[in-house]
């Protein structure tokens, strides 16, 4: 007999996340897949939604793709096992281990409709914008959102594919070439993943700007030269270390002053890639772009990059051992997960296991 209810972490409002019993979702479309969640990471954007949301969570009117609005089940960095498939599903079969690409974008017959599907005006995320989520025992999504996990990658490794995809997309969209230098501002989970993506891309020198001691240590362990802006002027130090400025700076903090530091840390003709999601405006002097012929660009999420992430993971990049600092059951997600991340900068990635 299949169970009819399950545990899930449901977002009602900022600071109101409840672990409660909800119905187990069922397949309603022939291109859908039902997944038993094995591991789901807590993301920085989850934390923003918990502390100060809604940001991506639809409130008051349903999301155009999911058809749902708050209260919604959270969790979008996850992997699990396929337990049921719709009759037209061809990408996976029951028993397959999968990593989930949680982007909600127009889709038809098991495929995204846009080539650059992350740039749809309707952009949403499974586990943020309704339609189910990874902080639950089971969830259902279209087959275009599942990617088979290689046998040598664990479920936890599969849960890291989503944040690693953000970092790899950022580096691939940048102008960085093998042998170039780069700096990452902010060594939280995405910043650390960006260091890994830069290593994979062949960056010769990688710098990280960070204040939290544990995160500085993590960045150093991954091979970055760390600059602490509380101890010295970050721009002056980076200009000196790199001999006149780095080729590419990645802004991963969402702090207005840091955007300026990122800009000034690059040399003439350098590039700044803005990875953060911002809560407010930031100002800069356009002449700092114009007179030095610098470029500034933004990236959102990822596209067509999951297979590359998993291939790099098979070569030893984006390792669970370097990223995961805590594992918790779903029942403890509020105190041991969200509150811990808000209060303890030593945590990097906390993995939730809904089915244990």
Short mmCIF file of N, CA, C and O in Angstrom, two decimals, residues 179-271:
data_model
loop_
_atom_site.label_atom_id
_atom_site.label_comp_id
_atom_site.label_asym_id
_atom_site.label_seq_id
_atom_site.Cartn_x
_atom_site.Cartn_y
_atom_site.Cartn_z
N UNK A 179 44.59 30.18 -17.50
CA UNK A 179 45.76 31.00 -17.20
C UNK A 179 45.43 32.39 -16.69
O UNK A 179 46.32 33.12 -16.24
N UNK A 180 44.16 32.78 -16.72
CA UNK A 180 43.75 34.10 -16.22
C UNK A 180 43.69 34.12 -14.70
O UNK A 180 43.75 33.09 -14.03
N UNK A 181 43.51 35.34 -14.16
CA UNK A 181 43.34 35.52 -12.72
C UNK A 181 41.91 35.95 -12.43
O UNK A 181 41.26 36.58 -13.25
N UNK A 182 41.43 35.59 -11.23
CA UNK A 182 40.06 35.94 -10.86
C UNK A 182 39.96 36.15 -9.37
O UNK A 182 40.76 35.62 -8.59
N UNK A 183 38.96 36.92 -8.97
CA UNK A 183 38.66 37.09 -7.54
C UNK A 183 37.19 36.81 -7.31
O UNK A 183 36.34 37.14 -8.15
N UNK A 184 36.90 36.16 -6.19
CA UNK A 184 35.52 35.87 -5.78
C UNK A 184 35.25 36.65 -4.50
O UNK A 184 35.94 36.46 -3.50
N UNK A 185 34.27 37.54 -4.54
CA UNK A 185 33.89 38.30 -3.35
C UNK A 185 32.76 37.55 -2.64
O UNK A 185 31.65 37.47 -3.16
N UNK A 186 33.07 37.00 -1.47
CA UNK A 186 32.09 36.23 -0.70
C UNK A 186 32.35 34.75 -0.84
O UNK A 186 32.22 34.18 -1.93
N UNK A 187 32.73 34.10 0.26
CA UNK A 187 33.07 32.67 0.22
C UNK A 187 32.02 31.83 0.96
O UNK A 187 32.35 30.94 1.73
N UNK A 188 30.75 32.16 0.71
CA UNK A 188 29.66 31.28 1.14
C UNK A 188 29.60 30.11 0.17
O UNK A 188 30.52 29.91 -0.64
N UNK A 189 28.52 29.31 0.22
CA UNK A 189 28.44 28.12 -0.64
C UNK A 189 28.66 28.41 -2.13
O UNK A 189 29.45 27.74 -2.78
N UNK A 190 27.99 29.43 -2.67
CA UNK A 190 28.15 29.72 -4.11
C UNK A 190 29.54 30.27 -4.41
O UNK A 190 30.15 29.94 -5.43
N UNK A 191 30.08 31.09 -3.50
CA UNK A 191 31.43 31.60 -3.68
C UNK A 191 32.46 30.48 -3.71
O UNK A 191 33.36 30.45 -4.55
N UNK A 192 32.31 29.53 -2.78
CA UNK A 192 33.23 28.39 -2.74
C UNK A 192 33.09 27.53 -3.99
O UNK A 192 34.08 27.05 -4.56
N UNK A 193 31.86 27.34 -4.44
CA UNK A 193 31.63 26.60 -5.68
C UNK A 193 32.25 27.34 -6.88
O UNK A 193 32.76 26.72 -7.81
N UNK A 194 32.22 28.68 -6.83
CA UNK A 194 32.81 29.47 -7.92
C UNK A 194 34.33 29.28 -7.95
O UNK A 194 34.93 29.21 -9.03
N UNK A 195 34.94 29.20 -6.77
CA UNK A 195 36.38 28.90 -6.71
C UNK A 195 36.66 27.56 -7.40
O UNK A 195 37.59 27.44 -8.21
N UNK A 196 35.84 26.56 -7.11
CA UNK A 196 36.00 25.25 -7.75
C UNK A 196 35.82 25.34 -9.26
O UNK A 196 36.58 24.73 -10.03
N UNK A 197 34.79 26.08 -9.71
CA UNK A 197 34.54 26.23 -11.15
C UNK A 197 35.71 26.94 -11.83
O UNK A 197 36.08 26.61 -12.96
N UNK A 198 36.30 27.92 -11.13
CA UNK A 198 37.47 28.63 -11.68
C UNK A 198 38.66 27.69 -11.81
O UNK A 198 39.41 27.76 -12.79
N UNK A 199 38.84 26.83 -10.81
CA UNK A 199 39.91 25.83 -10.89
C UNK A 199 39.69 24.93 -12.11
O UNK A 199 40.61 24.67 -12.89
N UNK A 200 38.45 24.47 -12.28
CA UNK A 200 38.13 23.60 -13.41
C UNK A 200 38.37 24.30 -14.74
O UNK A 200 38.76 23.68 -15.73
N UNK A 201 38.13 25.62 -14.77
CA UNK A 201 38.28 26.40 -16.01
C UNK A 201 39.73 26.79 -16.28
O UNK A 201 40.03 27.38 -17.32
N UNK A 202 40.62 26.49 -15.34
CA UNK A 202 42.04 26.75 -15.58
C UNK A 202 42.54 28.10 -15.13
O UNK A 202 43.58 28.57 -15.61
N UNK A 203 41.83 28.76 -14.20
CA UNK A 203 42.34 30.03 -13.68
C UNK A 203 43.69 29.79 -12.98
O UNK A 203 43.83 28.83 -12.22
N UNK A 204 44.66 30.65 -13.26
CA UNK A 204 46.01 30.44 -12.70
C UNK A 204 46.12 31.00 -11.29
O UNK A 204 46.80 30.43 -10.44
N UNK A 205 45.48 32.15 -11.04
CA UNK A 205 45.44 32.71 -9.68
C UNK A 205 43.98 32.96 -9.32
O UNK A 205 43.24 33.55 -10.10
N UNK A 206 43.61 32.51 -8.12
CA UNK A 206 42.25 32.74 -7.63
C UNK A 206 42.34 33.40 -6.26
O UNK A 206 43.01 32.89 -5.36
N UNK A 207 41.70 34.54 -6.13
CA UNK A 207 41.65 35.26 -4.85
C UNK A 207 40.23 35.19 -4.32
O UNK A 207 39.26 35.09 -5.08
N UNK A 208 40.10 35.25 -2.99
CA UNK A 208 38.77 35.29 -2.37
C UNK A 208 38.77 36.41 -1.33
O UNK A 208 39.73 36.57 -0.59
N UNK A 209 37.70 37.17 -1.29
CA UNK A 209 37.54 38.24 -0.31
C UNK A 209 36.43 37.82 0.65
O UNK A 209 35.29 37.59 0.24
N UNK A 210 36.78 37.69 1.93
CA UNK A 210 35.84 37.14 2.92
C UNK A 210 36.27 37.57 4.31
O UNK A 210 37.45 37.76 4.58
N UNK A 211 35.28 37.76 5.21
CA UNK A 211 35.57 38.18 6.59
C UNK A 211 35.40 37.05 7.61
O UNK A 211 36.09 37.02 8.62
N UNK A 212 34.50 36.10 7.35
CA UNK A 212 34.23 35.04 8.34
C UNK A 212 35.41 34.06 8.40
O UNK A 212 35.81 33.52 7.36
N UNK A 213 35.98 33.83 9.60
CA UNK A 213 37.17 32.97 9.71
C UNK A 213 37.00 31.58 9.12
O UNK A 213 37.87 31.09 8.41
N UNK A 214 35.85 30.93 9.38
CA UNK A 214 35.66 29.56 8.88
C UNK A 214 35.58 29.55 7.35
O UNK A 214 36.08 28.62 6.70
N UNK A 215 34.97 30.57 6.79
CA UNK A 215 34.84 30.63 5.33
C UNK A 215 36.17 30.99 4.68
O UNK A 215 36.47 30.51 3.58
N UNK A 216 36.95 31.82 5.36
CA UNK A 216 38.30 32.12 4.86
C UNK A 216 39.11 30.83 4.80
O UNK A 216 39.82 30.56 3.82
N UNK A 217 39.00 30.01 5.85
CA UNK A 217 39.73 28.75 5.90
C UNK A 217 39.29 27.81 4.78
O UNK A 217 40.12 27.15 4.14
N UNK A 218 37.97 27.75 4.52
CA UNK A 218 37.45 26.90 3.45
C UNK A 218 38.00 27.35 2.09
O UNK A 218 38.42 26.54 1.27
N UNK A 219 37.96 28.68 1.85
CA UNK A 219 38.44 29.21 0.57
C UNK A 219 39.92 28.89 0.38
O UNK A 219 40.36 28.51 -0.71
N UNK A 220 40.69 29.03 1.46
CA UNK A 220 42.12 28.72 1.39
C UNK A 220 42.35 27.24 1.11
O UNK A 220 43.20 26.87 0.31
N UNK A 221 41.56 26.40 1.77
CA UNK A 221 41.69 24.96 1.57
C UNK A 221 41.41 24.57 0.12
O UNK A 221 41.97 23.60 -0.39
N UNK A 222 40.55 25.34 -0.54
CA UNK A 222 40.23 25.06 -1.95
C UNK A 222 41.25 25.67 -2.91
O UNK A 222 41.13 25.51 -4.12
N UNK A 223 42.22 26.41 -2.36
CA UNK A 223 43.29 26.92 -3.21
C UNK A 223 43.26 28.40 -3.52
O UNK A 223 44.05 28.88 -4.34
N UNK A 224 42.37 29.15 -2.88
CA UNK A 224 42.32 30.59 -3.12
C UNK A 224 43.26 31.34 -2.17
O UNK A 224 43.52 30.88 -1.06
N UNK A 225 43.76 32.47 -2.63
CA UNK A 225 44.52 33.39 -1.77
C UNK A 225 43.49 34.34 -1.16
O UNK A 225 42.76 35.03 -1.89
N UNK A 226 43.41 34.36 0.17
CA UNK A 226 42.31 35.08 0.83
C UNK A 226 42.72 36.47 1.28
O UNK A 226 43.80 36.66 1.84
N UNK A 227 41.84 37.43 1.01
CA UNK A 227 42.00 38.81 1.46
C UNK A 227 40.85 39.12 2.42
O UNK A 227 39.69 38.86 2.09
N UNK A 228 41.19 39.66 3.60
CA UNK A 228 40.16 40.03 4.58
C UNK A 228 39.99 41.55 4.55
O UNK A 228 40.87 42.29 4.97
N UNK A 229 38.83 42.04 4.06
CA UNK A 229 38.63 43.49 3.93
C UNK A 229 38.52 44.22 5.26
O UNK A 229 38.56 45.45 5.29
N UNK A 230 38.40 43.45 6.37
CA UNK A 230 38.40 44.11 7.68
C UNK A 230 39.82 44.38 8.15
O UNK A 230 40.04 45.19 9.04
N UNK A 231 40.78 43.69 7.56
CA UNK A 231 42.18 43.85 7.98
C UNK A 231 42.98 44.74 7.05
O UNK A 231 44.00 45.31 7.45
N UNK A 232 42.55 44.84 5.79
CA UNK A 232 43.28 45.69 4.84
C UNK A 232 42.32 46.11 3.74
O UNK A 232 41.25 45.54 3.59
N UNK A 233 42.70 47.12 2.97
CA UNK A 233 41.87 47.57 1.86
C UNK A 233 41.91 46.50 0.76
O UNK A 233 42.96 46.22 0.20
N UNK A 234 40.76 45.90 0.50
CA UNK A 234 40.71 44.75 -0.40
C UNK A 234 41.18 45.10 -1.80
O UNK A 234 41.95 44.35 -2.42
N UNK A 235 40.76 46.26 -2.32
CA UNK A 235 41.11 46.64 -3.69
C UNK A 235 42.62 46.86 -3.82
O UNK A 235 43.25 46.34 -4.74
N UNK A 236 43.18 47.62 -2.88
CA UNK A 236 44.63 47.88 -2.92
C UNK A 236 45.41 46.57 -2.86
O UNK A 236 46.36 46.37 -3.63
N UNK A 237 45.00 45.69 -1.97
CA UNK A 237 45.69 44.41 -1.81
C UNK A 237 45.57 43.56 -3.08
O UNK A 237 46.56 42.97 -3.54
N UNK A 238 44.37 43.50 -3.66
CA UNK A 238 44.17 42.69 -4.86
C UNK A 238 44.95 43.25 -6.05
O UNK A 238 45.55 42.50 -6.82
N UNK A 239 44.96 44.58 -6.16
CA UNK A 239 45.73 45.21 -7.24
C UNK A 239 47.21 44.87 -7.10
O UNK A 239 47.90 44.58 -8.08
N UNK A 240 47.70 44.87 -5.85
CA UNK A 240 49.12 44.56 -5.60
C UNK A 240 49.42 43.08 -5.87
O UNK A 240 50.39 42.75 -6.56
N UNK A 241 48.56 42.20 -5.33
CA UNK A 241 48.78 40.75 -5.48
C UNK A 241 48.76 40.33 -6.95
O UNK A 241 49.51 39.44 -7.37
N UNK A 242 47.87 40.96 -7.73
CA UNK A 242 47.66 40.51 -9.11
C UNK A 242 48.48 41.33 -10.11
O UNK A 242 48.37 41.11 -11.32
N UNK A 243 49.26 42.28 -9.62
CA UNK A 243 50.08 43.08 -10.52
C UNK A 243 49.28 44.02 -11.39
O UNK A 243 49.51 44.12 -12.60
N UNK A 244 48.30 44.68 -10.78
CA UNK A 244 47.54 45.70 -11.52
C UNK A 244 46.08 45.39 -11.73
O UNK A 244 45.38 46.12 -12.43
N UNK A 245 45.59 44.31 -11.13
CA UNK A 245 44.17 43.99 -11.24
C UNK A 245 43.94 42.62 -11.85
O UNK A 245 44.76 42.12 -12.63
N UNK A 246 42.83 42.00 -11.48
CA UNK A 246 42.52 40.65 -11.97
C UNK A 246 41.77 40.75 -13.30
O UNK A 246 41.27 41.81 -13.68
N UNK A 247 41.70 39.62 -13.99
CA UNK A 247 40.97 39.57 -15.26
C UNK A 247 39.46 39.61 -15.04
O UNK A 247 38.74 40.31 -15.74
N UNK A 248 38.99 38.83 -14.07
CA UNK A 248 37.54 38.74 -13.83
C UNK A 248 37.26 38.74 -12.33
O UNK A 248 37.95 38.06 -11.56
N UNK A 249 36.26 39.53 -11.92
CA UNK A 249 35.81 39.53 -10.52
C UNK A 249 34.38 39.00 -10.47
O UNK A 249 33.55 39.37 -11.31
N UNK A 250 34.12 38.13 -9.50
CA UNK A 250 32.77 37.57 -9.31
C UNK A 250 32.20 38.13 -8.01
O UNK A 250 32.81 37.95 -6.95
N UNK A 251 31.05 38.79 -8.10
CA UNK A 251 30.41 39.39 -6.93
C UNK A 251 29.33 38.43 -6.44
O UNK A 251 28.36 38.17 -7.12
N UNK A 252 29.55 37.88 -5.20
CA UNK A 252 28.64 36.85 -4.69
C UNK A 252 28.14 37.21 -3.29
O UNK A 252 27.89 36.34 -2.47
N UNK A 253 28.02 38.52 -3.00
CA UNK A 253 27.57 38.93 -1.66
C UNK A 253 26.25 39.69 -1.68
O UNK A 253 25.50 39.64 -0.71
N UNK A 254 25.97 40.43 -2.74
CA UNK A 254 24.76 41.26 -2.77
C UNK A 254 24.87 42.51 -1.91
O UNK A 254 23.86 43.13 -1.58
N UNK A 255 26.11 42.90 -1.57
CA UNK A 255 26.32 44.10 -0.73
C UNK A 255 26.80 45.23 -1.63
O UNK A 255 27.82 45.09 -2.33
N UNK A 256 26.09 46.39 -1.62
CA UNK A 256 26.42 47.47 -2.56
C UNK A 256 27.90 47.89 -2.56
O UNK A 256 28.49 48.04 -3.63
N UNK A 257 28.51 48.04 -1.39
CA UNK A 257 29.91 48.48 -1.33
C UNK A 257 30.83 47.47 -2.01
O UNK A 257 31.85 47.82 -2.60
N UNK A 258 30.43 46.19 -1.93
CA UNK A 258 31.26 45.13 -2.51
C UNK A 258 31.24 45.18 -4.03
O UNK A 258 32.23 44.87 -4.70
N UNK A 259 30.11 45.61 -4.60
CA UNK A 259 30.04 45.76 -6.06
C UNK A 259 31.13 46.71 -6.54
O UNK A 259 31.81 46.45 -7.54
N UNK A 260 31.31 47.81 -5.82
CA UNK A 260 32.37 48.76 -6.17
C UNK A 260 33.76 48.17 -6.00
O UNK A 260 34.65 48.38 -6.83
N UNK A 261 33.95 47.39 -4.93
CA UNK A 261 35.25 46.75 -4.73
C UNK A 261 35.55 45.78 -5.88
O UNK A 261 36.68 45.73 -6.38
N UNK A 262 34.53 45.03 -6.29
CA UNK A 262 34.71 44.08 -7.39
C UNK A 262 35.12 44.81 -8.67
O UNK A 262 36.05 44.39 -9.37
N UNK A 263 34.45 45.91 -8.92
CA UNK A 263 34.73 46.72 -10.11
C UNK A 263 36.18 47.21 -10.11
O UNK A 263 36.91 47.06 -11.09
N UNK A 264 36.61 47.75 -8.97
CA UNK A 264 37.95 48.35 -8.88
C UNK A 264 39.06 47.31 -8.74
O UNK A 264 40.23 47.66 -8.86
N UNK A 265 38.70 46.08 -8.50
CA UNK A 265 39.74 45.05 -8.37
C UNK A 265 40.20 44.52 -9.72
O UNK A 265 41.19 43.80 -9.81
N UNK A 266 39.46 44.87 -10.79
CA UNK A 266 39.84 44.38 -12.12
C UNK A 266 40.73 45.39 -12.83
O UNK A 266 40.69 46.59 -12.54
N UNK A 267 41.53 44.91 -13.78
CA UNK A 267 42.41 45.80 -14.57
C UNK A 267 41.61 46.46 -15.70
O UNK A 267 40.42 46.17 -15.89
N UNK A 268 42.29 47.32 -16.44
CA UNK A 268 41.67 47.93 -17.62
C UNK A 268 41.18 46.80 -18.53
O UNK A 268 41.90 45.86 -18.81
N UNK A 269 39.93 46.93 -19.00
CA UNK A 269 39.38 45.90 -19.87
C UNK A 269 38.89 44.66 -19.12
O UNK A 269 38.51 43.67 -19.75
N UNK A 270 38.92 44.72 -17.78
CA UNK A 270 38.48 43.58 -16.98
C UNK A 270 36.97 43.43 -16.95
O UNK A 270 36.24 44.24 -17.53
N UNK A 271 36.51 42.38 -16.29
CA UNK A 271 35.09 42.07 -16.27
C UNK A 271 34.61 41.77 -14.85
O UNK A 271 35.33 41.14 -14.08
#
